[in-house]
mmCIF file of C-alpha atoms and ligand atoms in Angstrom:
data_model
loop_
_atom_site.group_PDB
_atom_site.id
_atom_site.type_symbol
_atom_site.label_atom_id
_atom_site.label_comp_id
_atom_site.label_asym_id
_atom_site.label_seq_id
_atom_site.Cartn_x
_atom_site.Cartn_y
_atom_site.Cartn_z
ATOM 1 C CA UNK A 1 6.783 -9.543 -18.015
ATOM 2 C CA UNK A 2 3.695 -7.996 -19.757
ATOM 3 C CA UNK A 3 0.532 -7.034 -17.941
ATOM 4 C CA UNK A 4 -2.916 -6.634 -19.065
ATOM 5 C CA UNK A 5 -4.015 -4.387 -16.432
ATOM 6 C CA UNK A 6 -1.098 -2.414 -14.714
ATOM 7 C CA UNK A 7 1.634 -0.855 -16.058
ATOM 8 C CA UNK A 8 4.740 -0.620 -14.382
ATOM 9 C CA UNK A 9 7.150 1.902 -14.539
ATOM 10 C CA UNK A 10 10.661 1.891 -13.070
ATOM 11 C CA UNK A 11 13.191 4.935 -12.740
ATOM 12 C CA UNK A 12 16.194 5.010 -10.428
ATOM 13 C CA UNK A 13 15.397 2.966 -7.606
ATOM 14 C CA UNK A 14 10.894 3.756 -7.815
ATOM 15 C CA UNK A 15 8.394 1.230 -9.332
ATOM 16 C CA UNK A 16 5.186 2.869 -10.214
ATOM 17 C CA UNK A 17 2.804 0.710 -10.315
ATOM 18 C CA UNK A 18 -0.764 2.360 -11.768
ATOM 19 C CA UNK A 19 -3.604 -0.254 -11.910
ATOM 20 C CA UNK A 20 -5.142 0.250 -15.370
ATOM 21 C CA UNK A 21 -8.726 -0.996 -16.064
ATOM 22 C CA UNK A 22 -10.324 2.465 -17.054
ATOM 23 C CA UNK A 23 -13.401 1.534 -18.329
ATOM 24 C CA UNK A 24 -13.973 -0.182 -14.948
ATOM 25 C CA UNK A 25 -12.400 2.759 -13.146
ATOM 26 C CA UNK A 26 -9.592 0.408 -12.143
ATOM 27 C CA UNK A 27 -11.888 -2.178 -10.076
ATOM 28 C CA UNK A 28 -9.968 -5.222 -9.027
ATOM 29 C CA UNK A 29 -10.792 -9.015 -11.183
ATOM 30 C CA UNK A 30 -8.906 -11.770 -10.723
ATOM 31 C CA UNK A 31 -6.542 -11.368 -13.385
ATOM 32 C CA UNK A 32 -5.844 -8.068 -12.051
ATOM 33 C CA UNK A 33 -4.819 -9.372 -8.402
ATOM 34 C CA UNK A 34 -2.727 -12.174 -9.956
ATOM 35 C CA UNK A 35 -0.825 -9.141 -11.723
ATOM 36 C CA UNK A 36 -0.436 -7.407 -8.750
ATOM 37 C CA UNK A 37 0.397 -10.532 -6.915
ATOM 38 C CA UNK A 38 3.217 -11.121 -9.823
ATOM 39 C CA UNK A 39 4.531 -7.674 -9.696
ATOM 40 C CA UNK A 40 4.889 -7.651 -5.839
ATOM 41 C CA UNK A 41 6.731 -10.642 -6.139
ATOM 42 C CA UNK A 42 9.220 -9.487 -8.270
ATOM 43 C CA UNK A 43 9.807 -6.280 -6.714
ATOM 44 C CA UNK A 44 10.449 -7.890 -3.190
ATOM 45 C CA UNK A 45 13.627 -9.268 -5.414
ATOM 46 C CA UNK A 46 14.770 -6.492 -7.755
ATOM 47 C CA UNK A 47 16.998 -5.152 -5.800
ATOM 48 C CA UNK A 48 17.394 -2.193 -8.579
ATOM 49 C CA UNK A 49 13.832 -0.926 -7.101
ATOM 50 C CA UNK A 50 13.856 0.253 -3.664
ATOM 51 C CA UNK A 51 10.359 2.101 -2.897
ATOM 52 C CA UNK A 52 7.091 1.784 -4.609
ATOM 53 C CA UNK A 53 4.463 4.410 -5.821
ATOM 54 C CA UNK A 54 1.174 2.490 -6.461
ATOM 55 C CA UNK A 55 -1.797 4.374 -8.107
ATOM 56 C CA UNK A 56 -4.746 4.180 -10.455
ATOM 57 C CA UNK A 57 -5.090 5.096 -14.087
ATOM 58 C CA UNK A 58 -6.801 8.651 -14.973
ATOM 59 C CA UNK A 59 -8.076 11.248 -12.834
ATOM 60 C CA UNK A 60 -11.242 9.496 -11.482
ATOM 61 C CA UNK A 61 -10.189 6.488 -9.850
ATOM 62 C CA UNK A 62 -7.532 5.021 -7.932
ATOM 63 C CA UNK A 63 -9.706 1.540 -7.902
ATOM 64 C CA UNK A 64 -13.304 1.600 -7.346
ATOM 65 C CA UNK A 65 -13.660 -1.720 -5.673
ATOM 66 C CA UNK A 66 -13.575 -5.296 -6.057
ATOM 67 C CA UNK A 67 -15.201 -6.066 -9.680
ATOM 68 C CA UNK A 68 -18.522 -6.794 -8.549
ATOM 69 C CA UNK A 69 -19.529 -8.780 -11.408
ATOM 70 C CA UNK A 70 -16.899 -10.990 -9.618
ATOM 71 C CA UNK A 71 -18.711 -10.747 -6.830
ATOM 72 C CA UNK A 72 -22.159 -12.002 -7.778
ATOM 73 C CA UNK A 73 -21.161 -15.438 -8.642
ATOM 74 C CA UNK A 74 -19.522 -16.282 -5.279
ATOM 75 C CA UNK A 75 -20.418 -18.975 -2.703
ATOM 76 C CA UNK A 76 -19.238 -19.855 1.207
ATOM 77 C CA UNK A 77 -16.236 -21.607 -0.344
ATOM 78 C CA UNK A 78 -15.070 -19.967 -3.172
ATOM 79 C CA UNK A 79 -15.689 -16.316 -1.085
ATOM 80 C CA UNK A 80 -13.602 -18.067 2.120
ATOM 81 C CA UNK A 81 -11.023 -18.669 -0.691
ATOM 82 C CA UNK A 82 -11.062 -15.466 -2.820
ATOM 83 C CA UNK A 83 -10.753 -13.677 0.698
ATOM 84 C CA UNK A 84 -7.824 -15.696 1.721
ATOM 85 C CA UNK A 85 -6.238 -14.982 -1.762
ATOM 86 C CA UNK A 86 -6.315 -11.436 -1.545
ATOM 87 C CA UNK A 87 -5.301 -11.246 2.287
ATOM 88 C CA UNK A 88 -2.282 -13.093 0.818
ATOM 89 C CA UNK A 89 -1.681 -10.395 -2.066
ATOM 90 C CA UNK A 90 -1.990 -7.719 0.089
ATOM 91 C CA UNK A 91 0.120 -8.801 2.616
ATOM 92 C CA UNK A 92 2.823 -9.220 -0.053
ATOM 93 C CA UNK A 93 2.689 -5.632 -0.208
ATOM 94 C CA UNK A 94 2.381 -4.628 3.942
ATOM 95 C CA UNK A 95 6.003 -6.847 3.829
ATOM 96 C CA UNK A 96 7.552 -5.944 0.741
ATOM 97 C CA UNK A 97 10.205 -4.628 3.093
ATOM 98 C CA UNK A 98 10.781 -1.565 0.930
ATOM 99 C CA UNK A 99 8.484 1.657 1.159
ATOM 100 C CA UNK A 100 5.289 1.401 -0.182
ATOM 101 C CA UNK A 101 3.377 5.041 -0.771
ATOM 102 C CA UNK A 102 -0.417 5.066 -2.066
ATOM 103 C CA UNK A 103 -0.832 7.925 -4.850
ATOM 104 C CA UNK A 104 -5.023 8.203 -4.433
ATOM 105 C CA UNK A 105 -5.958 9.810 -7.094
ATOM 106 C CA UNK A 106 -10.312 9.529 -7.127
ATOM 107 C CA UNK A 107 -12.508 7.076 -5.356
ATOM 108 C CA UNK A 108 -10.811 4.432 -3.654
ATOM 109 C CA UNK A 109 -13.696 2.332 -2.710
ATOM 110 C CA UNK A 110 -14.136 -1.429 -1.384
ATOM 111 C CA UNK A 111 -11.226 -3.447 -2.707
ATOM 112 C CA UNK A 112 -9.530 -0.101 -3.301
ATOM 113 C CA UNK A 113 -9.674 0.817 -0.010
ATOM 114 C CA UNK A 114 -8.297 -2.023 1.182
ATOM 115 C CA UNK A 115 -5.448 -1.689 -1.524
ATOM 116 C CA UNK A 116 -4.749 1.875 -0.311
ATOM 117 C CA UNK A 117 -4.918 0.232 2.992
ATOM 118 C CA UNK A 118 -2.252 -1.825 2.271
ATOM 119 C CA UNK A 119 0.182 0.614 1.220
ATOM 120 C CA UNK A 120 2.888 2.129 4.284
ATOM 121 C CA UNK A 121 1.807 5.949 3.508
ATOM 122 C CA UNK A 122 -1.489 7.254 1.775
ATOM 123 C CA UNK A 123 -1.440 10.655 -0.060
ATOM 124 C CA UNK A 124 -4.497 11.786 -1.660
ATOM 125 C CA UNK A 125 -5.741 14.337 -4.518
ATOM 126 C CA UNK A 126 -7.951 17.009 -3.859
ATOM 127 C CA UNK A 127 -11.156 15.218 -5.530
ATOM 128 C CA UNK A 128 -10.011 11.286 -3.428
ATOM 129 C CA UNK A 129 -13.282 9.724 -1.971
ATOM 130 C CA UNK A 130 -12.505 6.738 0.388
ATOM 131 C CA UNK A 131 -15.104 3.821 1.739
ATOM 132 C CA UNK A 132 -16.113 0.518 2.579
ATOM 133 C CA UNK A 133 -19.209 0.378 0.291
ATOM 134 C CA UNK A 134 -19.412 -3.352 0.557
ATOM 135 C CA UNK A 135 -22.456 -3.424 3.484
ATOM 136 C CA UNK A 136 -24.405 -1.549 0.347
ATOM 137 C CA UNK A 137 -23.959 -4.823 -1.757
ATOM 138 C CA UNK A 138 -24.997 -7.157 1.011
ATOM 139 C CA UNK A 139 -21.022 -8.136 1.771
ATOM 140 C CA UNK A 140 -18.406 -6.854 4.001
ATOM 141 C CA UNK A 141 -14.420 -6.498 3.026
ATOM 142 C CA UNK A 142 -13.185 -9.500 2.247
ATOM 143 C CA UNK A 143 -9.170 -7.810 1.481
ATOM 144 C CA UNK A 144 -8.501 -7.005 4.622
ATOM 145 C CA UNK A 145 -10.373 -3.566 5.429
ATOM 146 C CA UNK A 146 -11.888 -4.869 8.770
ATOM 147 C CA UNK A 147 -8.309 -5.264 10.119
ATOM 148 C CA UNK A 148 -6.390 -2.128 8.878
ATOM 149 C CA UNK A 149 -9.212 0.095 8.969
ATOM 150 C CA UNK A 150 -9.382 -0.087 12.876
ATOM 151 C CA UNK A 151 -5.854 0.108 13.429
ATOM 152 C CA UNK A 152 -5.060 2.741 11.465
ATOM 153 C CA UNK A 153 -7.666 5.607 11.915
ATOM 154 C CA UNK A 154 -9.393 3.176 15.771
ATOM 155 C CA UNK A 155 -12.105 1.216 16.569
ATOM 156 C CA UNK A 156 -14.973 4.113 16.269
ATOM 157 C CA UNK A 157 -14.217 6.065 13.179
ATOM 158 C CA UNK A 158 -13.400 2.801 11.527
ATOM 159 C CA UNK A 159 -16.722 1.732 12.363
ATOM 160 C CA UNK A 160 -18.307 4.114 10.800
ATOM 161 C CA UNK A 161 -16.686 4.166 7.992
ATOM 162 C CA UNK A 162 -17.174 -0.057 8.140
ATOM 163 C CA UNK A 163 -20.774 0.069 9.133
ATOM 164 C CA UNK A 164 -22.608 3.409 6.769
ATOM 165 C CA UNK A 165 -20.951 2.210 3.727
ATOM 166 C CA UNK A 166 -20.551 6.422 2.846
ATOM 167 C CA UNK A 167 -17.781 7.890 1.163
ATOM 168 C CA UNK A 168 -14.887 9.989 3.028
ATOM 169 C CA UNK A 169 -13.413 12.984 0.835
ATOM 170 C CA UNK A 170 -9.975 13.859 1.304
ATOM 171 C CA UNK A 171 -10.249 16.403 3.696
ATOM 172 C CA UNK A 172 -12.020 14.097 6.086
ATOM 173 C CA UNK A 173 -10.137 11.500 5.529
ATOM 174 C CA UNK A 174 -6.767 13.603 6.533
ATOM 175 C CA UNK A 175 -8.190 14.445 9.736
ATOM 176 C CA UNK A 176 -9.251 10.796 10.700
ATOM 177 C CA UNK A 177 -5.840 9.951 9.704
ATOM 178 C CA UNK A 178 -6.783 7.827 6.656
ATOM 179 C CA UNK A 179 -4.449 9.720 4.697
ATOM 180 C CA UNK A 180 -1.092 11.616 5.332
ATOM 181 C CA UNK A 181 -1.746 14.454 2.798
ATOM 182 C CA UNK A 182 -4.233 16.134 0.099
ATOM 183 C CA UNK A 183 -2.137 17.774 -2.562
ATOM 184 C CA UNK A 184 -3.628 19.013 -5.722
ATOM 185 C CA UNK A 185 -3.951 16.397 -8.640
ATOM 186 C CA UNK A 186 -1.692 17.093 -10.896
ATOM 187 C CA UNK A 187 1.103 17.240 -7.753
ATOM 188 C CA UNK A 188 0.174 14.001 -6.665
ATOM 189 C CA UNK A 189 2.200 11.445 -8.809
ATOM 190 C CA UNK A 190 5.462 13.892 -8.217
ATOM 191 C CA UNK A 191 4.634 14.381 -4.785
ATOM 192 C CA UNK A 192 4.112 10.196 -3.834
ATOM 193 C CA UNK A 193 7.582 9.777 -5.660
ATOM 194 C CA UNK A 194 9.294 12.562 -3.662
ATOM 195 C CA UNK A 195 8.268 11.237 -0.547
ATOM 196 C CA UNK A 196 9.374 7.938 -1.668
ATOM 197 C CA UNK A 197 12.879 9.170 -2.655
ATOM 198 C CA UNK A 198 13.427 10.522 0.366
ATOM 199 C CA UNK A 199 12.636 7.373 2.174
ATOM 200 C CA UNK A 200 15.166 5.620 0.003
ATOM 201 C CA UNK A 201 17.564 8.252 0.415
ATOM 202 C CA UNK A 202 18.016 6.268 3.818
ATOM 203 C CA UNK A 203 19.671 2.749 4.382
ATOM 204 C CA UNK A 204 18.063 0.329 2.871
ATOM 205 C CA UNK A 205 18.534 -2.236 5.529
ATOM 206 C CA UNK A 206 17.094 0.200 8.596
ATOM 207 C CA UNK A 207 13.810 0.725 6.027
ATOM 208 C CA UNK A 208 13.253 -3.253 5.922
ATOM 209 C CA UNK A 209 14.034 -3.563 9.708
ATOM 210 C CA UNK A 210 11.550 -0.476 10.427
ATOM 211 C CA UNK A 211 9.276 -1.755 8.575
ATOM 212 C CA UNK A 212 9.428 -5.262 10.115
ATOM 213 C CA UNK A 213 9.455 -3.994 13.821
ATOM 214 C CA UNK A 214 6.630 -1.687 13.056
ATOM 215 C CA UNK A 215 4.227 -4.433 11.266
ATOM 216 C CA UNK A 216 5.610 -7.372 13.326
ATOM 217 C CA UNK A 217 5.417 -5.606 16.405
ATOM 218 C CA UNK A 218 1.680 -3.593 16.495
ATOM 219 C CA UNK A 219 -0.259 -6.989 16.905
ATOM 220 C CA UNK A 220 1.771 -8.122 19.748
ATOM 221 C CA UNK A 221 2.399 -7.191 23.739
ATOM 222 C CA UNK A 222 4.316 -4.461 24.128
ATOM 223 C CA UNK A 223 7.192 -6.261 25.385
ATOM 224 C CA UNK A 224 7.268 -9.180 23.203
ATOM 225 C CA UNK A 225 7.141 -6.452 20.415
ATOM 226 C CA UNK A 226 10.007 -4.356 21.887
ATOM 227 C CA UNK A 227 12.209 -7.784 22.223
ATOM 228 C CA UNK A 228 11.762 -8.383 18.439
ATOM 229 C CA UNK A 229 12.830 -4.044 18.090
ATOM 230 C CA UNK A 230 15.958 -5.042 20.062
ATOM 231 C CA UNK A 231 16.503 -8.106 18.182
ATOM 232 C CA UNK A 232 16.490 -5.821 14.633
ATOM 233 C CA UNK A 233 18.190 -3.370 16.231
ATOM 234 C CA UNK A 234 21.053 -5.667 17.184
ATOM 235 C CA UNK A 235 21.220 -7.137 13.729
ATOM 236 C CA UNK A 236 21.301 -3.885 12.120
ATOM 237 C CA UNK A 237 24.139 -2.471 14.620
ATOM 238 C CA UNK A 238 25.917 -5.676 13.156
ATOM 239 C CA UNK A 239 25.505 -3.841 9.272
ATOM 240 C CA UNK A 240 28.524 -2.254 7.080
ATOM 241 C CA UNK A 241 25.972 0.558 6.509
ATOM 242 C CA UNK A 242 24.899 1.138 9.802
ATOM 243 C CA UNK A 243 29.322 1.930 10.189
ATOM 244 C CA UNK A 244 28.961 3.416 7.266
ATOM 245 C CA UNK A 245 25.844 5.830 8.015
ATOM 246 C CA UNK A 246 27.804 6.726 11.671
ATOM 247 C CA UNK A 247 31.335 6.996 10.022
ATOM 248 C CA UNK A 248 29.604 9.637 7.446
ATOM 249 C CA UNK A 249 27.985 11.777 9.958
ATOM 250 C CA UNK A 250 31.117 11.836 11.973
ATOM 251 C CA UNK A 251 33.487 12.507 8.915
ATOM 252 C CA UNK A 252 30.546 15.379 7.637
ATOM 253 C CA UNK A 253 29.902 13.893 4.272
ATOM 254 C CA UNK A 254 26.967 11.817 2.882
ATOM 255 C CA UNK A 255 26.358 8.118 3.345
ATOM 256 C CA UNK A 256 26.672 5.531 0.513
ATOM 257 C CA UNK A 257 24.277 3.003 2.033
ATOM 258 C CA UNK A 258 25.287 -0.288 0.312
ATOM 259 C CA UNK A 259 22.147 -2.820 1.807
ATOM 260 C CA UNK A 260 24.443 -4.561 3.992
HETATM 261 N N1 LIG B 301 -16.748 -3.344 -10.212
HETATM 262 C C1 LIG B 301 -17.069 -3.453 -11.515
HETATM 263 N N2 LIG B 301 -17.319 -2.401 -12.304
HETATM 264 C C2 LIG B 301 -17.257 -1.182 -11.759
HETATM 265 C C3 LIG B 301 -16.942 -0.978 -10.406
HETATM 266 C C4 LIG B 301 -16.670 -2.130 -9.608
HETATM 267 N N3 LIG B 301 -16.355 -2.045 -8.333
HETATM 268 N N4 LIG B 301 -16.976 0.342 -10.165
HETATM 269 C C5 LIG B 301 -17.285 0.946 -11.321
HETATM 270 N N5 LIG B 301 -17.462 0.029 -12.289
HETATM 271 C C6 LIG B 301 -17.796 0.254 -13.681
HETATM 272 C C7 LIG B 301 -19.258 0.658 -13.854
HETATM 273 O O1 LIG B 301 -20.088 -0.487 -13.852
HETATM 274 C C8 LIG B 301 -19.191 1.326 -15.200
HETATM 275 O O2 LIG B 301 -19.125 0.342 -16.194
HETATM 276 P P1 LIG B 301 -20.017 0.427 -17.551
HETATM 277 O O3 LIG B 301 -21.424 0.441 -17.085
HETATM 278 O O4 LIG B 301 -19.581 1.732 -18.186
HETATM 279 O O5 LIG B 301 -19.630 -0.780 -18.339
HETATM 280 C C9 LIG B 301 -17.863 2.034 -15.172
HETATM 281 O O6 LIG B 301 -17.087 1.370 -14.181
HETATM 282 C C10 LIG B 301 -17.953 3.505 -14.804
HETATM 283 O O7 LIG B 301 -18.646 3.586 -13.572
HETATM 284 P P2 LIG B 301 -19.947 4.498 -13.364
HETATM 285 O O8 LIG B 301 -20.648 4.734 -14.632
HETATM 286 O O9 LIG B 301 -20.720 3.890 -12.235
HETATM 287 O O10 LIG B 301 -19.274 5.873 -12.900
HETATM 288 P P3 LIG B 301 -19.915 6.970 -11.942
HETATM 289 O O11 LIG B 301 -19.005 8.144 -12.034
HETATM 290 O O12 LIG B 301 -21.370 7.178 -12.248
HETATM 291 O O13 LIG B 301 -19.830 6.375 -10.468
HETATM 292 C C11 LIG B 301 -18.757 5.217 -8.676
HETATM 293 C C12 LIG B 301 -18.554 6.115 -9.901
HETATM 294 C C13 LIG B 301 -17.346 4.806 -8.170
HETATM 295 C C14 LIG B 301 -19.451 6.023 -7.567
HETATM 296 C C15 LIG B 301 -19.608 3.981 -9.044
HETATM 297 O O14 LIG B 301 -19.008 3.386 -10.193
HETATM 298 C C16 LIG B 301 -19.691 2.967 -7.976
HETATM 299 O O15 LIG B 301 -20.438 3.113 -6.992
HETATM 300 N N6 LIG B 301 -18.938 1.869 -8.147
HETATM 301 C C17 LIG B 301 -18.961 0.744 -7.243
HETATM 302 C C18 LIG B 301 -18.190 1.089 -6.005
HETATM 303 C C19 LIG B 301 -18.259 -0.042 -5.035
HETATM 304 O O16 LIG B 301 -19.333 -0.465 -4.554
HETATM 305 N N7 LIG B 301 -17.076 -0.556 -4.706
HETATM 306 C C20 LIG B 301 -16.979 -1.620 -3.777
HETATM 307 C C21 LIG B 301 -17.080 -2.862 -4.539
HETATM 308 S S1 LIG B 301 -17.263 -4.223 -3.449
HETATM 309 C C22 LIG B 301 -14.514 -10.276 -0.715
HETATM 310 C C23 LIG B 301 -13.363 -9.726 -1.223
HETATM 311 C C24 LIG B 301 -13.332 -8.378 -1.501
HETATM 312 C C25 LIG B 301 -14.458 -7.611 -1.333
HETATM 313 C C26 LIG B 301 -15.610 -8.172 -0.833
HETATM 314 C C27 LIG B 301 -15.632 -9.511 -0.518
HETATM 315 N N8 LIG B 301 -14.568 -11.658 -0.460
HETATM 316 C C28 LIG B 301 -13.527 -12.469 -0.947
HETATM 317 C C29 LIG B 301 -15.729 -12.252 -0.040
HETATM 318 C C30 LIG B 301 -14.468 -6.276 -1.779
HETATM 319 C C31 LIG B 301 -15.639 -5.829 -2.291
HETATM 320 C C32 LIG B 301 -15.705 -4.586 -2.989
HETATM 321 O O17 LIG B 301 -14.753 -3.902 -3.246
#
């Protein structure tokens, strides 16, 4: 499939997504979530791609936002609804069930945030500038941002972040925890895809559990959480790879995961 504004690039086992509006520095319309909608719907099912690099086109932007001329025209209903969309996108990525690493590469602002947000693992270039200008514009994040934010980097810095509207740079945001690493621009694309390859290096099956246990379980008690880590545990200890990953260790070689 063809898409206006992303292009998608796949290489042994990574999809690159790069959102691509330029002249809008990559802000998010409609047609633009649909596309990333589409495209997150048929990675969870190519089974040829097993981690994801997502990123923005050029060297300003990863996505500046929501498009606010979007924005203007919206009412209680059709905001409630928009919202509800793009939770529904965005979770498509949080469970994709295959590593997800954000490539920031400029302002991730607003929508973009959230987008970044989304992702398992954030790296940023040098010049990245994150935020939650929204509260400027008379709105708040409707993608998500509320939720992550707080759980990711807790309650007070989130709040600030949430509540000025102000932009984060990269250093900042690596010592809030808002990012795993700053790496020069022009190392940022190879370094997201390294990290990625070595993620998929691993079996594919333990990722997707992981992955599972670690999003299913942060919202809930801890022991209702640990039952379901047990429960994926158990099902995994039931895999050919996970005899296959302990048979290789023991016999000195390398595994050849299979995904089952
Ligand atoms: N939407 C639409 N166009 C945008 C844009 C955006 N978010 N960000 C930039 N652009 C456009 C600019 O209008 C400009 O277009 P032209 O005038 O050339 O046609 C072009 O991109 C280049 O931008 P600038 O000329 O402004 O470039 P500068 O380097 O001077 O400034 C900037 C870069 C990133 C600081 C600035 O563009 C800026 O402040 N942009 C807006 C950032 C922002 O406020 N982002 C948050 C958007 S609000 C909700 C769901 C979601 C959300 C809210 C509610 N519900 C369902 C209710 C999320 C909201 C947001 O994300």
């Amino acid at each position: 499939m063809g898409y206006e504004n992303l292009q998608v690039e796949r290489k042994d086992g990574v999809a690159v997504v790069t959102v691509s509006r330029p002249k809008k520095l990559n802000a998010l319309n409609t047609k633009t979530i649909d596309e990333i909608d589409a495209i997150f719907t048929a990675l969870a099912s190519d089974d040829e791609v097993r981690g994801v690099v997502v990123t923005g086109a050029g060297e300003k932007a990863f996505v500046a936002g929501a498009d606010i001329e979007e924005l203007a025209g919206l009412d209680a209903e059709s905001g409630r609804a928009l919202s509800e969309r793009g939770h529904r996108v965005f979770d498509r990525i949080e469970w994709l069930g295959k590593p997800v690493v954000a490539a920031i590469n400029g302002f991730a602002l607003g929508g973009g945030c959230e987008l970044a947000l989304a992702c398992h693992v954030r790296l940023a270039s040098e010049n990245a500038s994150l935020g939650t200008p929204e509260v400027k514009l008379g709105l708040m994040c409707g993608y998500g941002g509320t939720q992550r934010l707080p759980r990711l980097v807790g309650r007070g810095a989130a709040l600030e972040i949430l509540l000025t509207g102000g932009r984060v740079g990269a250093e900042e945001a690596l010592r809030l925890g808002l990012v795993n690493r700053v790496v020069p621009l022009e190392q940022l694309l190879p370094e997201a895809e390294a990290l990625v390859r070595e993620m998929i290096a691993n079996g594919p099956l333990a990722l997707r559990a992981t992955l599972e246990a670690v999003h299913g379980g942060l919202d809930r008690p801890l022991a209702e959480a640990q039952e379901g880590e047990a429960q994926l545990f158990g099902e995994l200890c039931a895999s050919s790879d996970a005899g296959e990953g302990t048979s290789a260790f023991l016999e000195k070689r390398a595994p050849r995961f299979r995904g089952r």
